[in-house]
Every structure is written in structure tokens, then in C-alpha cells.
Short mmCIF file of C-alpha atoms and ligand atoms in Angstrom, two decimals:
data_model
loop_
_atom_site.label_atom_id
_atom_site.label_comp_id
_atom_site.label_asym_id
_atom_site.label_seq_id
_atom_site.Cartn_x
_atom_site.Cartn_y
_atom_site.Cartn_z
CA UNK A 1 15.29 0.75 14.09
CA UNK A 2 12.39 2.74 14.62
CA UNK A 3 9.54 3.06 12.12
CA UNK A 4 10.43 6.78 11.71
CA UNK A 5 14.14 5.67 10.95
CA UNK A 6 13.14 3.10 8.73
CA UNK A 7 10.95 5.57 6.63
CA UNK A 8 13.53 8.10 6.81
CA UNK A 9 16.18 5.54 5.39
CA UNK A 10 13.82 4.66 2.73
CA UNK A 11 12.63 8.02 1.62
CA UNK A 12 16.21 9.32 1.93
CA UNK A 13 16.60 9.92 -1.75
CA UNK A 14 12.98 11.63 -2.20
CA UNK A 15 13.51 13.57 1.16
CA UNK A 16 16.97 14.64 -0.16
CA UNK A 17 15.64 15.57 -3.65
CA UNK A 18 12.65 17.75 -2.03
CA UNK A 19 15.26 19.44 0.48
CA UNK A 20 17.94 20.48 -2.34
CA UNK A 21 15.27 21.78 -4.57
CA UNK A 22 13.72 23.73 -1.82
CA UNK A 23 16.94 25.07 -0.56
CA UNK A 24 18.01 25.83 -4.09
CA UNK A 25 14.39 27.86 -4.90
CA UNK A 26 14.21 29.45 -1.66
CA UNK A 27 17.72 30.46 -1.30
CA UNK A 28 18.37 33.55 0.38
CA UNK A 29 14.69 34.55 0.58
CA UNK A 30 12.82 34.12 3.56
CA UNK A 31 9.56 33.87 1.64
CA UNK A 32 7.79 32.29 -1.34
CA UNK A 33 6.80 34.14 -4.35
CA UNK A 34 4.83 32.70 -7.20
CA UNK A 35 7.42 31.84 -9.31
CA UNK A 36 8.92 29.64 -6.26
CA UNK A 37 5.52 27.84 -5.75
CA UNK A 38 5.30 26.70 -9.38
CA UNK A 39 8.91 25.49 -8.78
CA UNK A 40 7.63 23.73 -5.46
CA UNK A 41 4.72 22.21 -7.48
CA UNK A 42 7.44 20.56 -10.39
CA UNK A 43 9.39 19.45 -7.30
CA UNK A 44 6.49 17.41 -6.00
CA UNK A 45 5.56 16.24 -9.24
CA UNK A 46 9.38 15.06 -9.86
CA UNK A 47 9.05 13.36 -6.50
CA UNK A 48 6.18 11.14 -7.50
CA UNK A 49 3.49 12.68 -5.34
CA UNK A 50 1.29 12.86 -8.47
CA UNK A 51 0.16 15.95 -10.32
CA UNK A 52 -3.27 15.93 -8.45
CA UNK A 53 -2.23 15.78 -5.20
CA UNK A 54 0.77 18.22 -5.97
CA UNK A 55 -1.54 20.85 -7.79
CA UNK A 56 -3.87 20.74 -4.78
CA UNK A 57 -0.86 21.34 -2.34
CA UNK A 58 0.07 24.11 -4.07
CA UNK A 59 -3.44 25.68 -4.46
CA UNK A 60 -3.76 25.35 -0.75
CA UNK A 61 -0.51 27.23 -0.08
CA UNK A 62 -1.47 30.04 -2.80
CA UNK A 63 -4.77 30.47 -0.75
CA UNK A 64 -3.10 30.15 2.73
CA UNK A 65 -0.79 33.36 1.48
CA UNK A 66 -3.67 35.27 -0.05
CA UNK A 67 -5.55 34.87 3.05
CA UNK A 68 -2.73 35.52 5.89
CA UNK A 69 -0.09 37.12 3.63
CA UNK A 70 2.29 34.86 5.18
CA UNK A 71 4.48 33.41 2.73
CA UNK A 72 7.13 32.41 5.12
CA UNK A 73 9.25 29.21 4.49
CA UNK A 74 7.92 27.95 7.78
CA UNK A 75 4.11 28.87 6.74
CA UNK A 76 4.43 26.99 3.22
CA UNK A 77 6.20 24.05 4.93
CA UNK A 78 3.26 23.79 7.49
CA UNK A 79 0.50 24.24 4.94
CA UNK A 80 2.11 21.91 2.68
CA UNK A 81 2.46 18.80 5.20
CA UNK A 82 -1.27 19.57 6.11
CA UNK A 83 -2.23 19.52 2.57
CA UNK A 84 -0.54 16.16 1.78
CA UNK A 85 -1.44 14.92 5.20
CA UNK A 86 -5.18 15.57 4.21
CA UNK A 87 -4.66 13.34 0.94
CA UNK A 88 -3.11 10.53 2.73
CA UNK A 89 -5.61 8.38 4.76
CA UNK A 90 -4.45 5.40 6.77
CA UNK A 91 -6.30 2.42 7.99
CA UNK A 92 -5.31 0.25 10.98
CA UNK A 93 -6.12 -3.62 10.10
CA UNK A 94 -7.44 -5.72 12.99
CA UNK A 95 -8.43 -9.28 13.71
CA UNK A 96 -11.38 -10.68 15.72
CA UNK A 97 -10.47 -13.71 17.95
CA UNK A 98 -12.67 -16.43 17.35
CA UNK A 99 -13.89 -15.11 13.97
CA UNK A 100 -12.97 -15.41 10.68
CA UNK A 101 -11.51 -12.47 8.59
CA UNK A 102 -10.15 -12.86 4.91
CA UNK A 103 -7.89 -10.71 3.25
CA UNK A 104 -7.71 -10.80 -0.28
CA UNK A 105 -3.97 -9.77 -1.49
CA UNK A 106 -4.32 -8.43 -5.20
CA UNK A 107 -1.82 -6.66 -7.50
CA UNK A 108 0.30 -6.83 -10.23
CA UNK A 109 3.07 -9.35 -10.51
CA UNK A 110 6.16 -8.68 -8.44
CA UNK A 111 4.78 -6.26 -6.37
CA UNK A 112 5.01 -7.97 -3.04
CA UNK A 113 1.48 -10.26 -2.79
CA UNK A 114 3.04 -13.17 -1.88
CA UNK A 115 5.81 -11.71 0.62
CA UNK A 116 3.29 -9.70 2.22
CA UNK A 117 0.94 -12.67 2.77
CA UNK A 118 3.77 -14.21 4.57
CA UNK A 119 4.55 -11.28 6.79
CA UNK A 120 0.85 -10.86 7.67
CA UNK A 121 0.80 -14.64 8.60
CA UNK A 122 3.83 -14.17 10.66
CA UNK A 123 2.39 -11.03 12.48
CA UNK A 124 -0.79 -12.74 13.26
CA UNK A 125 0.90 -15.91 14.36
CA UNK A 126 2.93 -13.91 16.75
CA UNK A 127 -0.40 -12.45 18.09
CA UNK A 128 -1.44 -15.98 18.61
CA UNK A 129 -4.16 -15.95 16.15
CA UNK A 130 -4.77 -18.93 13.85
CA UNK A 131 -3.69 -18.50 10.43
CA UNK A 132 -3.82 -20.05 7.23
CA UNK A 133 -2.81 -19.07 3.38
CA UNK A 134 -4.52 -20.39 -0.10
CA UNK A 135 -2.43 -20.35 -3.22
CA UNK A 136 -4.67 -18.94 -5.70
CA UNK A 137 -2.08 -17.83 -7.60
CA UNK A 138 -2.05 -20.95 -10.04
CA UNK A 139 -0.43 -19.65 -12.88
CA UNK A 140 2.89 -20.84 -12.32
CA UNK A 141 4.08 -23.99 -10.38
CA UNK A 142 6.93 -21.62 -8.88
CA UNK A 143 4.21 -19.13 -7.34
CA UNK A 144 2.65 -21.92 -5.45
CA UNK A 145 5.86 -23.45 -4.24
CA UNK A 146 7.10 -19.95 -3.06
CA UNK A 147 3.77 -19.82 -0.95
CA UNK A 148 4.75 -23.27 0.35
CA UNK A 149 8.22 -22.18 1.16
CA UNK A 150 6.82 -18.93 3.07
CA UNK A 151 4.20 -21.51 4.97
CA UNK A 152 6.90 -23.63 6.19
CA UNK A 153 9.09 -20.82 7.39
CA UNK A 154 6.10 -19.13 9.07
CA UNK A 155 4.75 -22.72 10.08
CA UNK A 156 1.51 -21.54 8.52
CA UNK A 157 -0.70 -24.19 6.90
CA UNK A 158 -1.04 -23.44 3.03
CA UNK A 159 -4.04 -24.77 1.27
CA UNK A 160 -2.77 -25.16 -2.59
CA UNK A 161 -3.85 -27.16 -5.83
CA UNK A 162 -1.65 -27.91 -9.07
CA UNK A 163 -0.48 -25.40 -11.32
CA UNK A 164 -3.48 -24.20 -13.60
CA UNK A 165 -6.22 -25.14 -11.20
CA UNK A 166 -9.26 -22.74 -10.79
CA UNK A 167 -8.34 -20.18 -7.97
CA UNK A 168 -11.87 -20.13 -6.90
CA UNK A 169 -11.60 -23.73 -6.14
CA UNK A 170 -8.55 -23.42 -4.13
CA UNK A 171 -10.37 -20.55 -2.19
CA UNK A 172 -13.26 -22.92 -1.82
CA UNK A 173 -11.22 -25.62 -0.29
CA UNK A 174 -9.38 -22.85 1.83
CA UNK A 175 -12.84 -21.75 3.39
CA UNK A 176 -13.71 -25.04 4.53
CA UNK A 177 -10.33 -25.87 5.79
CA UNK A 178 -10.23 -22.60 7.76
CA UNK A 179 -13.93 -23.39 9.13
CA UNK A 180 -13.06 -26.85 10.05
CA UNK A 181 -10.14 -25.49 11.91
CA UNK A 182 -11.30 -22.08 13.62
CA UNK A 183 -9.07 -20.40 11.32
CA UNK A 184 -9.06 -16.42 12.53
CA UNK A 185 -6.97 -15.26 9.44
CA UNK A 186 -7.34 -16.63 6.09
CA UNK A 187 -4.57 -15.16 3.40
CA UNK A 188 -5.43 -15.42 -0.16
CA UNK A 189 -2.67 -14.90 -2.57
CA UNK A 190 -3.79 -14.09 -6.07
CA UNK A 191 -2.27 -13.90 -9.56
CA UNK A 192 -1.34 -10.34 -10.77
CA UNK A 193 -0.37 -11.65 -14.39
CA UNK A 194 -3.84 -11.86 -15.76
CA UNK A 195 -3.72 -10.90 -19.55
CA UNK A 196 -6.85 -8.46 -19.75
CA UNK A 197 -8.80 -6.16 -17.41
CA UNK A 198 -11.94 -8.48 -18.06
CA UNK A 199 -10.03 -11.83 -17.07
CA UNK A 200 -8.75 -10.05 -13.95
CA UNK A 201 -12.51 -8.73 -12.99
CA UNK A 202 -14.06 -12.08 -13.95
CA UNK A 203 -11.50 -13.97 -11.81
CA UNK A 204 -11.64 -11.73 -8.74
CA UNK A 205 -15.47 -11.74 -9.29
CA UNK A 206 -15.49 -15.59 -8.75
CA UNK A 207 -13.32 -15.75 -5.78
CA UNK A 208 -15.53 -12.90 -4.41
CA UNK A 209 -18.61 -15.15 -5.16
CA UNK A 210 -17.04 -18.34 -3.56
CA UNK A 211 -16.39 -15.98 -0.33
CA UNK A 212 -19.70 -14.78 0.15
CA UNK A 213 -21.28 -18.08 -0.35
CA UNK A 214 -18.87 -20.08 1.76
CA UNK A 215 -18.19 -17.56 4.44
CA UNK A 216 -20.83 -14.84 4.47
CA UNK A 217 -20.09 -13.78 8.12
CA UNK A 218 -16.46 -13.33 7.58
CA UNK A 219 -14.75 -9.89 7.41
CA UNK A 220 -13.17 -9.60 4.24
CA UNK A 221 -10.50 -7.06 3.17
CA UNK A 222 -9.32 -6.64 -0.23
CA UNK A 223 -5.63 -5.44 -0.09
CA UNK A 224 -4.35 -3.97 -3.24
CA UNK A 225 -0.42 -4.48 -3.15
CA UNK A 226 1.67 -1.36 -4.79
CA UNK A 227 5.35 -1.49 -5.49
CA UNK A 228 6.62 2.25 -4.52
CA UNK A 229 9.98 1.86 -6.79
CA UNK A 230 7.58 1.58 -9.82
CA UNK A 231 6.69 5.47 -9.48
CA UNK A 232 3.91 6.72 -11.98
CA UNK A 233 3.42 3.02 -13.12
CA UNK A 234 1.92 2.27 -9.63
CA UNK A 235 -0.64 5.01 -10.14
CA UNK A 236 -1.73 3.34 -13.46
CA UNK A 237 -2.03 -0.09 -11.82
CA UNK A 238 -3.68 1.16 -8.68
CA UNK A 239 -6.63 2.89 -10.80
CA UNK A 240 -6.90 -0.25 -12.95
CA UNK A 241 -7.28 -2.64 -10.10
CA UNK A 242 -9.56 -0.24 -7.96
CA UNK A 243 -11.66 -0.19 -11.12
CA UNK A 244 -11.63 -4.02 -11.51
CA UNK A 245 -12.45 -4.84 -8.01
CA UNK A 246 -13.61 -3.16 -4.70
CA UNK A 247 -10.32 -2.64 -2.94
CA UNK A 248 -10.45 -1.68 0.94
CA UNK A 249 -6.93 -0.89 1.53
CA UNK A 250 -3.28 -0.18 0.08
CA UNK A 251 -0.08 -1.99 0.84
CA UNK A 252 2.77 -0.13 -0.27
CA UNK A 253 5.98 -2.03 -0.40
CA UNK A 254 9.44 -1.74 -0.97
CA UNK A 255 9.64 1.35 0.82
CA UNK A 256 13.02 0.40 2.51
CA UNK A 257 15.14 1.29 0.01
CA UNK A 258 15.31 3.87 -3.03
CA UNK A 259 11.67 4.08 -2.97
CA UNK A 260 10.06 6.69 -5.16
CA UNK A 261 8.15 7.53 -2.02
CA UNK A 262 6.12 10.11 -3.06
CA UNK A 263 4.06 7.68 -4.71
CA UNK A 264 2.30 6.49 -1.78
CA UNK A 265 0.50 10.17 -1.83
CA UNK A 266 0.01 10.03 -5.45
CA UNK A 267 -1.72 6.41 -5.27
CA UNK A 268 -3.71 7.39 -1.93
CA UNK A 269 -5.10 10.61 -3.82
CA UNK A 270 -5.71 8.79 -7.26
CA UNK A 271 -7.78 6.19 -5.62
CA UNK A 272 -9.26 7.66 -2.49
CA UNK A 273 -8.03 4.38 -0.99
CA UNK A 274 -6.36 4.60 2.61
CA UNK A 275 -3.12 2.88 3.12
CA UNK A 276 -3.08 0.03 5.65
CA UNK A 277 0.54 -1.34 5.51
CA UNK A 278 4.16 -0.43 4.57
CA UNK A 279 6.55 -3.06 3.16
CA UNK A 280 10.16 -2.41 4.48
CA UNK A 281 12.11 -5.22 3.22
CA UNK A 282 12.32 -8.86 2.36
CA UNK A 283 12.12 -10.53 5.39
CA UNK A 284 8.94 -11.92 7.25
CA UNK A 285 9.30 -9.37 9.75
CA UNK A 286 9.71 -6.27 7.48
CA UNK A 287 5.95 -5.06 7.54
CA UNK A 288 4.51 -2.04 9.35
CA UNK A 289 1.25 -0.65 9.91
CA UNK A 290 1.37 2.63 7.82
CA UNK A 291 1.68 5.97 9.80
CA UNK A 292 1.36 8.73 7.57
CA UNK A 293 2.44 11.33 10.28
CA UNK A 294 5.82 9.64 10.62
CA UNK A 295 5.86 8.91 6.40
CA UNK A 296 5.09 12.66 5.86
CA UNK A 297 7.97 13.42 8.61
CA UNK A 298 10.23 11.26 6.89
CA UNK A 299 9.43 12.51 3.42
CA UNK A 300 9.44 16.25 3.72
CA UNK A 301 12.49 18.49 5.04
CA UNK A 302 12.51 19.42 8.54
CA UNK A 303 11.53 22.93 7.61
N1 LIG B 401 13.13 -4.62 -0.58
C1 LIG B 401 11.79 -5.30 -0.51
N2 LIG B 401 11.61 -6.28 -1.32
C2 LIG B 401 10.07 -6.77 -1.32
C3 LIG B 401 9.23 -6.30 -0.54
N3 LIG B 401 8.31 -6.91 -0.64
C4 LIG B 401 8.60 -7.77 -1.74
N4 LIG B 401 9.61 -7.70 -1.82
C5 LIG B 401 10.48 -8.46 -3.24
O1 LIG B 401 9.98 -8.26 -4.27
C6 LIG B 401 10.08 -9.56 -5.05
C7 LIG B 401 8.56 -9.85 -5.80
O2 LIG B 401 7.59 -10.47 -4.73
P1 LIG B 401 6.60 -11.23 -4.25
O3 LIG B 401 6.12 -11.26 -3.08
O4 LIG B 401 6.81 -12.58 -5.27
O5 LIG B 401 5.54 -10.60 -5.58
P2 LIG B 401 3.98 -11.20 -6.20
O6 LIG B 401 4.58 -11.33 -7.33
O7 LIG B 401 3.41 -9.85 -6.01
O8 LIG B 401 3.55 -12.23 -5.39
C8 LIG B 401 10.69 -10.53 -4.21
O9 LIG B 401 11.80 -10.65 -4.38
C9 LIG B 401 10.40 -10.00 -2.86
O10 LIG B 401 11.36 -10.37 -1.81
C10 LIG B 401 9.58 -4.85 0.41
O11 LIG B 401 8.65 -4.55 1.16
N5 LIG B 401 10.95 -4.79 0.15
MG1 LIG B 402 3.17 -13.97 -5.80
#
């Protein structure tokens, strides 16, 4: 299935909702009036696009109508598409042959950090990069085992300590091992279940210090993993993590089914961060570079 079709299937519910609302609101009328724009704004908010992005998009539409007098459905949809596009940035992750790149995976428990690490390992291996994973989620033995299972499945070395170990010590060992073996991608899977924001900040800061000291030349991406099915909660989580640590890109997971897909727009707008990857299933191959154009075309009605 093409990425567009996958997005379309994943976003079918959201798209269906937006389309039916739009058809209801604009029924019979060839153009949008003020009340209809209010309703369109509500529809976007209900589709989880976030209050800020939704309000701004409608403001752009109103301005367009004021400036041009064109309130046709076609024009409204075009301005809406452009306005959302502007708030949705994407980022392509690349690797360098012969050089170490580190991806630090952060996010709340259950969002898909471990699975995404495995998917990224699989992808990089397919492109014949040397890859390694570090089990820096040491809170639960099961978390370490889960990464090991993925390591075996994707034939990727996993550096792990026992449960309860210092995550920064795991990272220290992993970087040593990565350097010794000429690893080109080191994926660090971290814990999401930290009781306070301060704990989280301290732990991530400590990991960062180790990276800075042990691999100052490495390119580091801090990828915040967001579960699209959690709706408004995703926005709150994203804000908290963005404040706690300097995130460089977003991964939106679970866009494959029943997703509250609009949340991708809300999170991108609220954090100002680009979306790098889309998680589209539970398998090792269910990962795609995020494509904002395809995403928006799949989310919004045809016209
Ligand atoms: N449908 C779907 N499920 C996913 C996706 N990514 C992760 N999952 C599932 O979400 C659950 C939690 O994932 P996990 O990687 O353990 O999350 P972590 O706690 O952040 O490490 C698992 O059951 C995964 O199979 C995705 O893109 N789509
Ligand atoms: Mg995990």
C-alpha cells in the first residue's frame, strides 16, 4: 500500500468526520458565511487539530475572504490546506556513513519508543548501516527484554544492564561499544515513566552529559514519540517533554488505525517542532518518513 493510502486508511475516521461536517455546514450553499466558518473552526477543534492551529487557520480564511471576496468552498479549502501546511513542518532524518549518529528516543510510556527504535534499526540495517540499540529504560525488566527481543528479530546488538541500573551508565557502555565497532546509528531507548518532570529532566540531562563527554562529535537527534490515539493528552505530553529537554523532532505513532489524526497538527503547532516519522503499525517495517503533503491530503476532504 502506498504511504498516501496508508495515511488515508489511518485517517479515514477523522477525514470522514471533517467531510460530513463540511457537507452539512456548506449544504446547498456555494460559499461560506461567518457562521459556517465558526462551525468549520469547531470541526477542526473536534478533529483534534488543536485550538491554536484551528483558530489561526480560520483567521487566515476570514482574511482571504475580506481581501478577495472569494468565499467559495474551493477557496476556503485551499486556504485551509495552506494554513495547516504552514503549521506542519517535516524533517527528514539522515545518517552519515562512517560517522556516529545517536537517536535519543523520549516520550511517555506506551507511545511506541521501543517499537520505533526497532523500526529505525530495521530501516538503517536495510540501508546497510551499522546499528546498535541501548536499553536505557531500566525501570522494568520487561522493557529490557522487549528491546532484546527486537534486537534478535532485527539482528541488532543491544547493550543492556540489569533492571534498576543507571540509564546513563547503559548509555556510557553503549557509546564505548559503538565506538569500538564503528557503529553508525546508536538508538537509545529511554523510560517514559518518571514520576516528576524534575526526575525526567535530571535523567535526560545526565544521559546528555554522557553523550556530550563520550561522543562529542556524534550527531544527536532527540526524538519525541507521540501516540496519535491519545488526542488532547498528546499535546500536554509534548509540551511537558519539550520543556524538559531539547527535542529535535517528533515521531507520531499509531497513525494506522482509528487515529485522532488531527493531533499531529496540534502537536506540531504547539511545540513548533517538525515531524520526522510516522508509525503505521506494530511491525518492524511499519515506519515512514512523515510527508505533510500526503498527510494533509489524506486528512482533508477532496474539495
Ligand atoms: N498500531 C500501532 N501500534 C503501535 C505503533 N507503535 C507502537 N505500537 C504499539 O504500542 C504499544 C506500546 O509500544 P512500545 O514501543 O512498547 O512503547 P514504549 O512504552 O514507548 O516503549 C505496543 O503494543 C506496540 O506494538 C504504531 O505505529 N501502530
Ligand atoms: Mg519501551
